[in-house]
């Protein structure tokens, strides 16, 4: 998968209007905020903030939030939601969250990243976030277990029948061990990785096609001609419906990983 910020921005700009339909993303972002021990008065960086599913609850806790995303479309939705909720403690920055020289070292109490780190080059991104944290600051990111959700694996298998080989973007950080190893290598300590499934709501399945076809990791399917895409869509939705009917438990949740760690730097 390309981790080129422009490619990712273009992909999420396309998806921005329907992203709010991903109810599991909203609930898992709220869970990350809860686990991240965010309190009033803290300065929080939300990296890959998207439509604000983590930034808004963090601001509601009284934190001052810097929400960074490469996608103008996603940020526009986040601004709209914050405005509608009367929240003004969020600063929105359209930028690459893996490299933020415009933000001072040691200036954040918390860095959070809800289901976005799998789009980023992990090692250097974690080092950059550690740079931004105060010595007693903490990082929390969420990601998906490798091969989860199963609905995404089904999409990849359907695409393969049309000659499109797709990879699982969750695989790189897809186990607790991988999360721990990357965090330790970047200098984080007191690492905790919580494995917790999150259930799909009916609306999540209804946007499954849109979520998969617009995912940056699946961009290669967009090279198919219109007729093939129509067939792929029909096959995917038919097989998803059948799979939900026969193996509902496997299909209707995402195996989440919530990784929490302390920056413990010796900077004064
Ligand atoms: C799946 S969405 C998650 C959004 C939000 N955190 C949530 O929990 O709903 C991933 C987001 O990460 C953003 N993103 C991916 N790579 C990025 C990067 N290098 N810098 C900033 N944002 C990035 C995308 O534009 C997208 O909005």
Short mmCIF file of C-alpha atoms and ligand atoms in Angstrom, two decimals:
data_model
loop_
_atom_site.label_atom_id
_atom_site.label_comp_id
_atom_site.label_asym_id
_atom_site.label_seq_id
_atom_site.Cartn_x
_atom_site.Cartn_y
_atom_site.Cartn_z
CA UNK A 1 0.00 0.00 0.00
CA UNK A 2 1.20 3.51 -0.76
CA UNK A 3 1.71 5.68 2.32
CA UNK A 4 2.05 8.74 0.08
CA UNK A 5 0.05 11.49 1.87
CA UNK A 6 -1.35 12.93 -1.40
CA UNK A 7 -2.71 9.54 -2.48
CA UNK A 8 -4.23 8.98 0.96
CA UNK A 9 -5.72 12.49 1.03
CA UNK A 10 -7.34 11.98 -2.38
CA UNK A 11 -8.80 8.67 -1.24
CA UNK A 12 -10.26 10.05 2.01
CA UNK A 13 -11.52 13.20 0.27
CA UNK A 14 -13.69 10.83 -1.78
CA UNK A 15 -14.86 8.98 1.30
CA UNK A 16 -15.46 12.00 3.56
CA UNK A 17 -19.17 12.43 2.82
CA UNK A 18 -20.05 8.86 3.86
CA UNK A 19 -17.41 8.29 6.55
CA UNK A 20 -19.77 9.28 9.39
CA UNK A 21 -21.73 6.09 8.53
CA UNK A 22 -18.88 4.02 9.98
CA UNK A 23 -20.36 3.78 13.44
CA UNK A 24 -17.69 1.35 14.67
CA UNK A 25 -15.02 3.95 13.88
CA UNK A 26 -16.87 6.48 16.05
CA UNK A 27 -17.23 4.04 18.94
CA UNK A 28 -13.63 2.77 18.77
CA UNK A 29 -12.29 6.36 18.61
CA UNK A 30 -14.33 7.18 21.71
CA UNK A 31 -12.90 4.08 23.40
CA UNK A 32 -9.35 5.23 22.58
CA UNK A 33 -10.09 8.64 24.15
CA UNK A 34 -11.39 6.87 27.25
CA UNK A 35 -8.31 4.62 27.50
CA UNK A 36 -5.99 7.55 26.79
CA UNK A 37 -6.78 9.17 30.14
CA UNK A 38 -7.46 12.57 28.60
CA UNK A 39 -8.27 15.25 31.15
CA UNK A 40 -9.29 18.90 31.23
CA UNK A 41 -6.44 21.30 30.53
CA UNK A 42 -4.35 18.81 28.58
CA UNK A 43 -2.98 19.58 25.12
CA UNK A 44 -3.77 16.68 22.81
CA UNK A 45 -2.61 15.92 19.27
CA UNK A 46 -5.09 13.83 17.28
CA UNK A 47 -3.05 12.42 14.38
CA UNK A 48 -5.11 11.35 11.37
CA UNK A 49 -8.14 12.99 12.97
CA UNK A 50 -10.48 12.37 10.05
CA UNK A 51 -14.00 13.63 10.73
CA UNK A 52 -13.20 14.19 14.40
CA UNK A 53 -14.45 10.96 15.98
CA UNK A 54 -11.64 11.18 18.61
CA UNK A 55 -10.99 14.93 18.58
CA UNK A 56 -14.56 15.87 19.57
CA UNK A 57 -14.80 13.62 22.65
CA UNK A 58 -11.28 14.68 23.69
CA UNK A 59 -12.34 18.34 23.48
CA UNK A 60 -15.54 17.52 25.40
CA UNK A 61 -13.31 16.31 28.25
CA UNK A 62 -11.87 19.83 28.42
CA UNK A 63 -8.66 19.19 26.48
CA UNK A 64 -7.30 21.58 23.91
CA UNK A 65 -6.96 19.53 20.73
CA UNK A 66 -4.83 19.89 17.61
CA UNK A 67 -6.49 17.77 14.92
CA UNK A 68 -4.15 16.94 12.02
CA UNK A 69 -5.18 15.21 8.82
CA UNK A 70 -3.99 15.16 5.20
CA UNK A 71 -7.54 15.06 3.87
CA UNK A 72 -9.20 18.44 3.45
CA UNK A 73 -12.55 16.72 2.92
CA UNK A 74 -12.34 14.77 6.20
CA UNK A 75 -11.27 17.91 8.09
CA UNK A 76 -14.15 19.89 6.58
CA UNK A 77 -16.57 17.33 8.05
CA UNK A 78 -14.76 17.52 11.41
CA UNK A 79 -15.00 21.34 11.44
CA UNK A 80 -18.70 21.11 10.64
CA UNK A 81 -19.33 18.61 13.47
CA UNK A 82 -17.34 20.71 15.95
CA UNK A 83 -19.28 23.82 14.90
CA UNK A 84 -22.62 22.05 15.21
CA UNK A 85 -21.64 20.82 18.70
CA UNK A 86 -20.46 24.29 19.78
CA UNK A 87 -16.91 23.02 20.36
CA UNK A 88 -14.19 25.61 19.75
CA UNK A 89 -11.22 23.96 21.52
CA UNK A 90 -10.02 22.15 18.38
CA UNK A 91 -7.41 23.58 16.04
CA UNK A 92 -7.54 21.91 12.62
CA UNK A 93 -4.33 21.53 10.64
CA UNK A 94 -4.19 20.05 7.14
CA UNK A 95 -0.80 18.34 7.23
CA UNK A 96 1.10 15.07 7.19
CA UNK A 97 0.89 13.82 10.78
CA UNK A 98 4.07 11.77 10.36
CA UNK A 99 6.24 14.91 10.14
CA UNK A 100 5.14 18.05 11.99
CA UNK A 101 8.09 20.46 12.21
CA UNK A 102 5.60 23.32 12.75
CA UNK A 103 4.77 21.86 16.20
CA UNK A 104 7.21 22.26 19.11
CA UNK A 105 8.99 19.34 20.73
CA UNK A 106 7.60 18.39 24.14
CA UNK A 107 4.42 20.42 23.68
CA UNK A 108 1.71 17.73 24.05
CA UNK A 109 0.39 15.78 27.05
CA UNK A 110 -1.18 13.19 24.80
CA UNK A 111 -0.87 12.03 21.22
CA UNK A 112 -3.75 9.90 20.03
CA UNK A 113 -4.25 8.22 16.68
CA UNK A 114 -7.46 6.30 16.03
CA UNK A 115 -7.25 3.72 13.23
CA UNK A 116 -4.90 5.80 11.08
CA UNK A 117 -1.37 4.62 11.92
CA UNK A 118 -1.65 1.72 9.46
CA UNK A 119 -1.52 4.36 6.67
CA UNK A 120 1.77 5.77 8.00
CA UNK A 121 5.43 4.66 8.01
CA UNK A 122 5.34 3.31 11.55
CA UNK A 123 8.91 3.65 12.86
CA UNK A 124 9.54 7.26 11.92
CA UNK A 125 5.99 8.31 12.78
CA UNK A 126 6.30 6.94 16.32
CA UNK A 127 9.61 8.77 16.76
CA UNK A 128 7.99 12.02 15.58
CA UNK A 129 5.08 11.62 18.03
CA UNK A 130 7.54 10.90 20.86
CA UNK A 131 9.37 14.13 19.97
CA UNK A 132 6.10 16.05 20.33
CA UNK A 133 5.22 14.58 23.74
CA UNK A 134 6.18 16.11 27.06
CA UNK A 135 8.54 13.95 29.17
CA UNK A 136 5.53 12.61 31.10
CA UNK A 137 3.31 12.47 28.01
CA UNK A 138 1.50 9.42 26.73
CA UNK A 139 0.66 8.00 23.33
CA UNK A 140 -2.42 5.98 22.49
CA UNK A 141 -3.17 4.51 19.11
CA UNK A 142 -5.73 2.03 17.90
CA UNK A 143 -5.41 -0.35 15.03
CA UNK A 144 -6.97 -3.56 13.79
CA UNK A 145 -5.77 -7.09 14.33
CA UNK A 146 -4.30 -8.60 11.15
CA UNK A 147 -7.07 -9.96 8.92
CA UNK A 148 -9.76 -8.01 10.77
CA UNK A 149 -12.45 -7.11 9.96
CA UNK A 150 -13.38 -10.29 8.11
CA UNK A 151 -15.56 -8.23 5.74
CA UNK A 152 -12.35 -6.61 4.43
CA UNK A 153 -10.73 -10.03 3.87
CA UNK A 154 -13.80 -11.06 1.89
CA UNK A 155 -13.42 -7.92 -0.24
CA UNK A 156 -9.77 -8.82 -0.97
CA UNK A 157 -10.74 -12.37 -1.96
CA UNK A 158 -13.46 -11.07 -4.31
CA UNK A 159 -11.01 -8.57 -5.86
CA UNK A 160 -8.49 -11.39 -6.45
CA UNK A 161 -11.04 -13.08 -8.75
CA UNK A 162 -10.89 -9.95 -10.91
CA UNK A 163 -7.08 -10.19 -11.04
CA UNK A 164 -6.48 -7.51 -8.40
CA UNK A 165 -4.10 -8.54 -5.61
CA UNK A 166 -4.67 -6.50 -2.46
CA UNK A 167 -2.76 -6.58 0.81
CA UNK A 168 -4.04 -6.32 4.37
CA UNK A 169 -3.06 -2.83 5.57
CA UNK A 170 -3.58 -3.92 9.19
CA UNK A 171 -0.92 -6.63 8.96
CA UNK A 172 2.13 -4.51 9.89
CA UNK A 173 0.90 -3.62 13.40
CA UNK A 174 -1.58 -6.47 13.44
CA UNK A 175 -0.55 -8.22 16.66
CA UNK A 176 0.07 -7.02 20.23
CA UNK A 177 3.69 -8.19 19.85
CA UNK A 178 4.21 -6.06 16.72
CA UNK A 179 2.74 -2.98 18.47
CA UNK A 180 4.96 -3.52 21.49
CA UNK A 181 8.09 -4.04 19.41
CA UNK A 182 7.56 -0.90 17.31
CA UNK A 183 6.79 1.22 20.38
CA UNK A 184 9.83 -0.06 22.27
CA UNK A 185 12.08 0.52 19.25
CA UNK A 186 10.87 4.14 19.09
CA UNK A 187 11.80 4.66 22.76
CA UNK A 188 8.36 4.32 24.40
CA UNK A 189 8.04 2.56 27.74
CA UNK A 190 5.27 1.24 30.03
CA UNK A 191 3.60 -0.27 26.99
CA UNK A 192 0.17 -1.80 27.29
CA UNK A 193 -1.77 -3.31 24.40
CA UNK A 194 -5.45 -4.02 24.97
CA UNK A 195 -7.24 -6.47 22.68
CA UNK A 196 -10.94 -5.70 22.51
CA UNK A 197 -13.50 -6.51 19.83
CA UNK A 198 -15.92 -3.84 18.73
CA UNK A 199 -19.26 -4.80 17.22
CA UNK A 200 -20.41 -3.63 13.81
CA UNK A 201 -23.71 -1.76 13.87
CA UNK A 202 -26.10 -2.56 10.97
CA UNK A 203 -25.09 0.74 9.35
CA UNK A 204 -21.43 -0.40 9.25
CA UNK A 205 -22.37 -3.31 6.98
CA UNK A 206 -24.46 -1.02 4.81
CA UNK A 207 -21.36 1.11 4.02
CA UNK A 208 -19.01 -1.90 3.70
CA UNK A 209 -18.71 -1.58 -0.10
CA UNK A 210 -17.98 2.14 0.02
CA UNK A 211 -15.48 1.70 2.88
CA UNK A 212 -13.57 -1.01 1.06
CA UNK A 213 -13.62 0.39 -2.45
CA UNK A 214 -12.44 3.79 -1.14
CA UNK A 215 -9.77 2.41 1.20
CA UNK A 216 -6.27 3.55 0.14
CA UNK A 217 -4.99 -0.04 0.49
CA UNK A 218 -7.59 -1.13 -2.08
CA UNK A 219 -6.96 1.67 -4.61
CA UNK A 220 -5.89 -0.87 -7.27
CA UNK A 221 -9.52 -1.99 -7.75
CA UNK A 222 -10.38 1.47 -9.09
CA UNK A 223 -8.32 0.61 -12.19
CA UNK A 224 -10.98 -1.98 -13.14
CA UNK A 225 -13.37 -0.89 -15.86
CA UNK A 226 -16.90 0.17 -14.95
CA UNK A 227 -18.49 -3.19 -15.85
CA UNK A 228 -15.99 -5.16 -13.76
CA UNK A 229 -16.49 -2.83 -10.81
CA UNK A 230 -20.26 -3.32 -11.01
CA UNK A 231 -19.75 -7.12 -11.03
CA UNK A 232 -17.27 -6.95 -8.16
CA UNK A 233 -19.72 -4.88 -6.13
CA UNK A 234 -22.55 -7.35 -6.78
CA UNK A 235 -20.38 -10.37 -5.87
CA UNK A 236 -19.03 -8.74 -2.73
CA UNK A 237 -22.42 -7.68 -1.41
CA UNK A 238 -23.97 -11.06 -2.23
CA UNK A 239 -21.16 -12.95 -0.45
CA UNK A 240 -21.14 -10.53 2.48
CA UNK A 241 -24.88 -11.02 2.99
CA UNK A 242 -24.49 -14.81 2.78
CA UNK A 243 -21.51 -14.79 5.17
CA UNK A 244 -23.37 -12.66 7.71
CA UNK A 245 -26.28 -15.10 7.53
CA UNK A 246 -24.11 -18.20 8.07
CA UNK A 247 -21.29 -16.96 10.30
CA UNK A 248 -22.62 -13.80 11.88
CA UNK A 249 -20.24 -13.86 14.87
CA UNK A 250 -17.14 -13.80 12.68
CA UNK A 251 -18.43 -11.03 10.44
CA UNK A 252 -19.96 -8.49 12.73
CA UNK A 253 -17.06 -7.25 14.76
CA UNK A 254 -13.59 -5.80 14.42
CA UNK A 255 -10.73 -7.13 16.57
CA UNK A 256 -9.25 -3.91 17.85
CA UNK A 257 -5.84 -3.32 19.39
CA UNK A 258 -5.43 -0.27 21.64
CA UNK A 259 -1.75 0.46 22.27
CA UNK A 260 -0.85 2.81 25.12
CA UNK A 261 2.66 3.91 26.05
CA UNK A 262 4.63 6.46 27.97
CA UNK A 263 7.15 8.82 26.32
CA UNK A 264 9.47 8.90 29.41
CA UNK A 265 12.06 11.09 27.77
CA UNK A 266 14.81 12.78 29.75
CA UNK A 267 14.17 16.17 28.14
CA UNK A 268 13.77 18.88 30.75
C1 LIG B 1 -9.75 5.48 8.91
S1 LIG B 1 -9.59 7.20 9.06
C2 LIG B 1 -9.64 7.44 10.83
C3 LIG B 1 -10.12 8.83 11.18
C4 LIG B 1 -10.38 9.05 12.67
N1 LIG B 1 -9.16 9.00 13.44
C5 LIG B 1 -11.38 8.05 13.20
O1 LIG B 1 -11.07 7.34 14.16
O2 LIG B 1 -12.47 8.01 12.65
C6 LIG B 1 -7.89 7.48 8.71
C7 LIG B 1 -7.53 8.97 8.61
O3 LIG B 1 -6.11 9.10 8.62
C8 LIG B 1 -5.75 10.13 7.74
N2 LIG B 1 -4.33 9.97 7.40
C9 LIG B 1 -3.74 8.91 6.82
N3 LIG B 1 -2.42 9.14 6.68
C10 LIG B 1 -2.18 10.37 7.20
C11 LIG B 1 -1.01 11.16 7.37
N4 LIG B 1 0.19 10.74 6.96
N5 LIG B 1 -1.15 12.37 7.96
C12 LIG B 1 -2.36 12.82 8.38
N6 LIG B 1 -3.49 12.12 8.22
C13 LIG B 1 -3.41 10.90 7.66
C14 LIG B 1 -6.70 9.95 6.57
O4 LIG B 1 -6.79 11.10 5.77
C15 LIG B 1 -8.00 9.63 7.32
O5 LIG B 1 -8.73 10.79 7.61
#
